[in-house]
Coordinates of C-alpha atoms and ligand atoms in Angstrom, one line a residue:
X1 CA 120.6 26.3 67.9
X2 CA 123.6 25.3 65.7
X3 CA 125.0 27.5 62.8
X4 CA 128.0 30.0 62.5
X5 CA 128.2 33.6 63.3
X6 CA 125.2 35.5 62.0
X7 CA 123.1 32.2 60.7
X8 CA 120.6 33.7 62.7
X9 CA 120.7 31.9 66.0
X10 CA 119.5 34.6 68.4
X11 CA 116.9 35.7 65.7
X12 CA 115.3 32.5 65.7
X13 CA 115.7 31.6 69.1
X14 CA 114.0 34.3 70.1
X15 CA 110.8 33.3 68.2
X16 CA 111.0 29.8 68.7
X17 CA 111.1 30.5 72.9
X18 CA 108.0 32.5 72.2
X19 CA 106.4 30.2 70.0
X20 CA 106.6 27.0 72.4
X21 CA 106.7 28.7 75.5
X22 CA 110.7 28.0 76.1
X23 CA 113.6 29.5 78.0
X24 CA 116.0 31.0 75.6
X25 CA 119.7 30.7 77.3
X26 CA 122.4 32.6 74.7
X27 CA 125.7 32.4 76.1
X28 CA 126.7 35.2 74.0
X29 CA 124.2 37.2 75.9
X30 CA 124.9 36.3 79.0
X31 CA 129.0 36.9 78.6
X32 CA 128.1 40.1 77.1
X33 CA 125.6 41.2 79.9
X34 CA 128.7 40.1 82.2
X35 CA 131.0 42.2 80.3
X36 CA 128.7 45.4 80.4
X37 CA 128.2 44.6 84.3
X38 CA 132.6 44.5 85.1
X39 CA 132.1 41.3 86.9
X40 CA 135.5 39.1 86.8
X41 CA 133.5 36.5 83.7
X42 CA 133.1 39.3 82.0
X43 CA 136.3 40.1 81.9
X44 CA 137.7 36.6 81.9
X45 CA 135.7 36.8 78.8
X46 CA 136.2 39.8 76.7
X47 CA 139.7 39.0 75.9
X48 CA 138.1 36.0 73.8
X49 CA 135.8 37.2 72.2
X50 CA 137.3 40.6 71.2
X51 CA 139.6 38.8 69.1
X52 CA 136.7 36.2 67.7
X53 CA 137.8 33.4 70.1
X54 CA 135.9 31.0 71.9
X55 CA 135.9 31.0 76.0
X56 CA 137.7 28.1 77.3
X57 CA 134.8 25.0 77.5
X58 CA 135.8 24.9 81.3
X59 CA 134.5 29.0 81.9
X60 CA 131.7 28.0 79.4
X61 CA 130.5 25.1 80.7
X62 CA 130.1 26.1 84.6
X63 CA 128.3 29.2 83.3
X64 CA 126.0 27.4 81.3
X65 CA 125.6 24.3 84.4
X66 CA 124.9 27.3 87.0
X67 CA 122.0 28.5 84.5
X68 CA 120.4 25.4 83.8
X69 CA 120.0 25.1 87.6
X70 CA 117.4 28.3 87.7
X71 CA 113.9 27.2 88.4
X72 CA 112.4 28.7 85.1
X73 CA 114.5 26.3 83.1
X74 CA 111.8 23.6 83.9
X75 CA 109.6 24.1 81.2
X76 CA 112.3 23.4 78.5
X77 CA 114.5 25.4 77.1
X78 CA 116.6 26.4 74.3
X79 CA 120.6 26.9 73.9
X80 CA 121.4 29.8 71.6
X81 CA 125.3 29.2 70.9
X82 CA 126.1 26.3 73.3
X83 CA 127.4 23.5 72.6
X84 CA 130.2 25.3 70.5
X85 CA 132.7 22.5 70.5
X86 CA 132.3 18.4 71.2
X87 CA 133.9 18.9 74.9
X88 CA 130.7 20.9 75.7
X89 CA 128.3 18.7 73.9
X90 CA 129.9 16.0 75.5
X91 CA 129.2 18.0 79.2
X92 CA 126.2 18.8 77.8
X93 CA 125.0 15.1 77.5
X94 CA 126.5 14.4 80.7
X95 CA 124.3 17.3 82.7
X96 CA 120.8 16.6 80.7
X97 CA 121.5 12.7 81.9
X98 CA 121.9 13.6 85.5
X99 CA 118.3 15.0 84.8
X100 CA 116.9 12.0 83.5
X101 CA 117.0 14.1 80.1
X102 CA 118.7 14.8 76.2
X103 CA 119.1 17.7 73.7
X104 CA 115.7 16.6 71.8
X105 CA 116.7 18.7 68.8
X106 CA 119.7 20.7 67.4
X107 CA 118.4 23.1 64.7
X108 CA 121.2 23.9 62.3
X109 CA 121.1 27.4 60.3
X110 CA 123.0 26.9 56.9
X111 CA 124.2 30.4 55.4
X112 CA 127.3 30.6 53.1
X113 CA 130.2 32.4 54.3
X114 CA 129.7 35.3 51.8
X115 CA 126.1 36.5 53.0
X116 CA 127.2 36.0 57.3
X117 CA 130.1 38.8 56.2
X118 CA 127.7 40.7 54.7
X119 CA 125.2 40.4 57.7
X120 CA 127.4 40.3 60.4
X121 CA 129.7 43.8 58.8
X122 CA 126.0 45.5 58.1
X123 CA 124.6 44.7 61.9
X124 CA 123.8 47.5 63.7
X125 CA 123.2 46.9 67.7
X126 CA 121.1 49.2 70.2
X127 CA 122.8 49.0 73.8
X128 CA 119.7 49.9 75.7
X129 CA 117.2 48.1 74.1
X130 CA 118.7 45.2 72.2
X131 CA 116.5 46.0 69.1
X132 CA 118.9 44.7 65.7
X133 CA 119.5 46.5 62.2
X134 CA 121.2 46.3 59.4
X135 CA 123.0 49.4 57.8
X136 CA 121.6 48.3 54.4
X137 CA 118.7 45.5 54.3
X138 CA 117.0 46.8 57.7
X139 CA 118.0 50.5 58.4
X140 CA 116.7 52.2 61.5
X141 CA 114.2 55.4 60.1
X142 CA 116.9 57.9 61.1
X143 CA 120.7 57.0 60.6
X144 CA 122.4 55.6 63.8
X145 CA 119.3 55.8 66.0
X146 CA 117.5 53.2 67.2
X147 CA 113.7 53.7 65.8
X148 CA 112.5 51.4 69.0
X149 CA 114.2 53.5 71.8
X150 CA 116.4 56.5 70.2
X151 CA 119.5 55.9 71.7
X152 CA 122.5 55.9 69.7
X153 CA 123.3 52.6 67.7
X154 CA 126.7 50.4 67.8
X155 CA 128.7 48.6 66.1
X156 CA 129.4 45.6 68.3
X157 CA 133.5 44.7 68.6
X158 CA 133.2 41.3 66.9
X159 CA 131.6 42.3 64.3
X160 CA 134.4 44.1 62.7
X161 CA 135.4 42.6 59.3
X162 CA 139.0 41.1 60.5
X163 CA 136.9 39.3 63.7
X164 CA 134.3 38.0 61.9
X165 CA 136.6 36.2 59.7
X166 CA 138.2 34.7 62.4
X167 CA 135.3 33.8 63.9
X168 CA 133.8 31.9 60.4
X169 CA 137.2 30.2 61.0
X170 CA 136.5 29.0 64.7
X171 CA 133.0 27.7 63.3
X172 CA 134.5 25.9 60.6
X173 CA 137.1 24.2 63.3
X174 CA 135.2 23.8 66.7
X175 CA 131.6 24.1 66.2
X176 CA 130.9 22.0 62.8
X177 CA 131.7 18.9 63.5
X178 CA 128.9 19.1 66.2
X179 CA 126.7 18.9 62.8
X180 CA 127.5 15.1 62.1
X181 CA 127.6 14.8 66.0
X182 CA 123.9 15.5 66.9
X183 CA 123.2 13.9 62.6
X184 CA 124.8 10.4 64.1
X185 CA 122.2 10.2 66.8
X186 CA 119.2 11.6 64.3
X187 CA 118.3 14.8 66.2
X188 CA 119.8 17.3 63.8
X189 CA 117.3 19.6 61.8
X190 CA 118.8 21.3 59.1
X191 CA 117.5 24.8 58.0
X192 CA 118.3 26.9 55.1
X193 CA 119.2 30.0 56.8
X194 CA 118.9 32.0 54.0
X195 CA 115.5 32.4 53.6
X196 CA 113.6 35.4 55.0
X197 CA 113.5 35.3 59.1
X198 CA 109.6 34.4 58.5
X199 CA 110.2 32.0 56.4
X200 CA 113.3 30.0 58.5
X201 CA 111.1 30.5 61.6
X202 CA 107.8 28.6 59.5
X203 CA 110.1 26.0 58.6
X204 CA 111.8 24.9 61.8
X205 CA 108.5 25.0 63.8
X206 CA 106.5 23.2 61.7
X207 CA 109.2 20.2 61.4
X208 CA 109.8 20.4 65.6
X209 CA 105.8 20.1 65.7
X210 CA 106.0 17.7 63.2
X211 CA 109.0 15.8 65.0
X212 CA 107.2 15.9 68.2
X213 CA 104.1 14.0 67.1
X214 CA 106.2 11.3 65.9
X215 CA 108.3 11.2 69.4
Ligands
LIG1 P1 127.4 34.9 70.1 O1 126.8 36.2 70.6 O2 126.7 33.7 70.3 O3 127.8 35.3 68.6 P2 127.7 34.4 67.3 O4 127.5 32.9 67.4 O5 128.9 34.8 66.6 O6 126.3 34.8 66.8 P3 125.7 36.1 66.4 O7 125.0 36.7 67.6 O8 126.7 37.0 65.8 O9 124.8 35.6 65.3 P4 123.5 34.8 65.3 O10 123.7 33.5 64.6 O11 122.9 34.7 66.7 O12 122.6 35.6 64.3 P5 121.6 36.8 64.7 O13 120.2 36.2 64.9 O14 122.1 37.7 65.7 O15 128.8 34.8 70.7 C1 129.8 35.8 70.8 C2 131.1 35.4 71.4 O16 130.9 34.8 72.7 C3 131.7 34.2 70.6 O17 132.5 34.6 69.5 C4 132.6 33.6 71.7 O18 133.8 34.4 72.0 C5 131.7 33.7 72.9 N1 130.8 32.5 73.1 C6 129.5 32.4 73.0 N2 129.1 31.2 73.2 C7 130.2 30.4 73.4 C8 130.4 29.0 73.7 N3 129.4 28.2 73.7 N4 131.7 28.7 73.8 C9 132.7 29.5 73.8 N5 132.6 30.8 73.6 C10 131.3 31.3 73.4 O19 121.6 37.5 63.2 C11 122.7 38.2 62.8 C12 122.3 39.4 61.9 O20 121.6 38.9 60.7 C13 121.3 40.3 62.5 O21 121.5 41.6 62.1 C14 119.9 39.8 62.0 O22 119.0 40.9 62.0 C15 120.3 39.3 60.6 N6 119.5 38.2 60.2 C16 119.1 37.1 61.0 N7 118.4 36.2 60.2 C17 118.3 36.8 59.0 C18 117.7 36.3 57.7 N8 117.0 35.2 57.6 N9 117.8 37.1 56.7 C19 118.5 38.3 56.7 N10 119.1 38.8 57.9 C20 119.0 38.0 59.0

């Protein structure tokens, strides 16, 4: 999945996993769950990413080798937020080929810069059960509390006005020329991310089914 801050990566990751049976792999939630556990990525991490900064490709690309060597990875997966520069598609390429395989797709969310501020300043986060809201189009039924779990919502650290800005910035210089990267070698699917999550999700997996009867 390819698209900046707040495209709705994670969203549709999510449902696309489900809907073809898929790993979903989000290096943002694994440095996060790192981060929450003290362990010494975690902290390697944080200092990035606090201040809207990418990890250095080496720290990102070992994590991301270890996890594709799980078992459950087998069955296909998909990358929420990796590759983030050309160094780690480039590693990328150079993994899948030890394993006789390719990125078959790179589904890239479009969204102006204007509506990810908006999204990304307005996101509200449970810590204990993940479950996402936003404090204006998607409020939780009482203010702060999460309507899934009731524990107290957050505000995660990168999401503050200042980082995301930087952050748009890192997209705009590391992560987009990956568009015309995965474009020049015809696997890039571009979706208008600023549909309705049902109606991105009905997009993108009708032209992956569609793109897979034609493979
Ligand atoms: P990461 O967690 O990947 O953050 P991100 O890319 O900034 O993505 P977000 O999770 O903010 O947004 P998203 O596109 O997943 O959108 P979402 O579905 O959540 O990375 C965090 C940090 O980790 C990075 O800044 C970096 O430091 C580090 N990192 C991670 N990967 C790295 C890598 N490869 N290399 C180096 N460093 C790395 O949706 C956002 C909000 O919008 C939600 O509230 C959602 O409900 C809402 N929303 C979603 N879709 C829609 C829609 N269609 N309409 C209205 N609202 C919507």
């Amino acid at each position: 999945m390819l698209g900046a801050p707040g495209a709705g990566k994670g969203t549709q990751a999510a449902r696309l996993a489900e809907a073809f049976g898929l790993v979903h792999i989000s290096t943002g939630d694994i440095f996060r769950a790192n981060l929450s556990q003290g362990t010494p990525l975690g902290r390697k991490a944080q200092e990035y990413m606090d201040r809207g900064d990418l990890v250095p490709d080496d720290v990102t690309v070992a994590m991301v080798k270890d996890r594709l060597g799980a078992a459950d990875v087998a069955r296909g997966f998909i990358l929420d937020g990796f590759p983030r520069t050309l160094p780690q598609a480039e590693a990328l390429d150079r993994v899948l080929a030890e394993r006789d395989s390719r990125v078959d797709c790179a589904v890239y969310l479009k969204v102006p810069d204007a509506v990810l501020v908006d999204r990304l300043t307005g996101r509200r986060v449970c810590p204990s059960c993940g479950a996402n809201y936003h404090a204006r189009s998607h409020p939780p039924k009482r203010e702060g509390v999460c309507d899934v779990c009731g524990a107290a919502l957050t505000v995660r650290p990168d999401d503050r006005e200042a980082t995301v800005k930087k952050r748009l910035a890192v997209f705009h210089q590391s992560t987009a020329p990956l568009i015309d990267y995965y474009r020049d070698r015809g696997a890039l699917l571009k979706a208008d991310g600023e549909g309705s999550v049902d109606a991105v999700t009905g997009f993108v997996v009708s032209a992956l089914k569609q793109r897979s009867r034609h493979d």
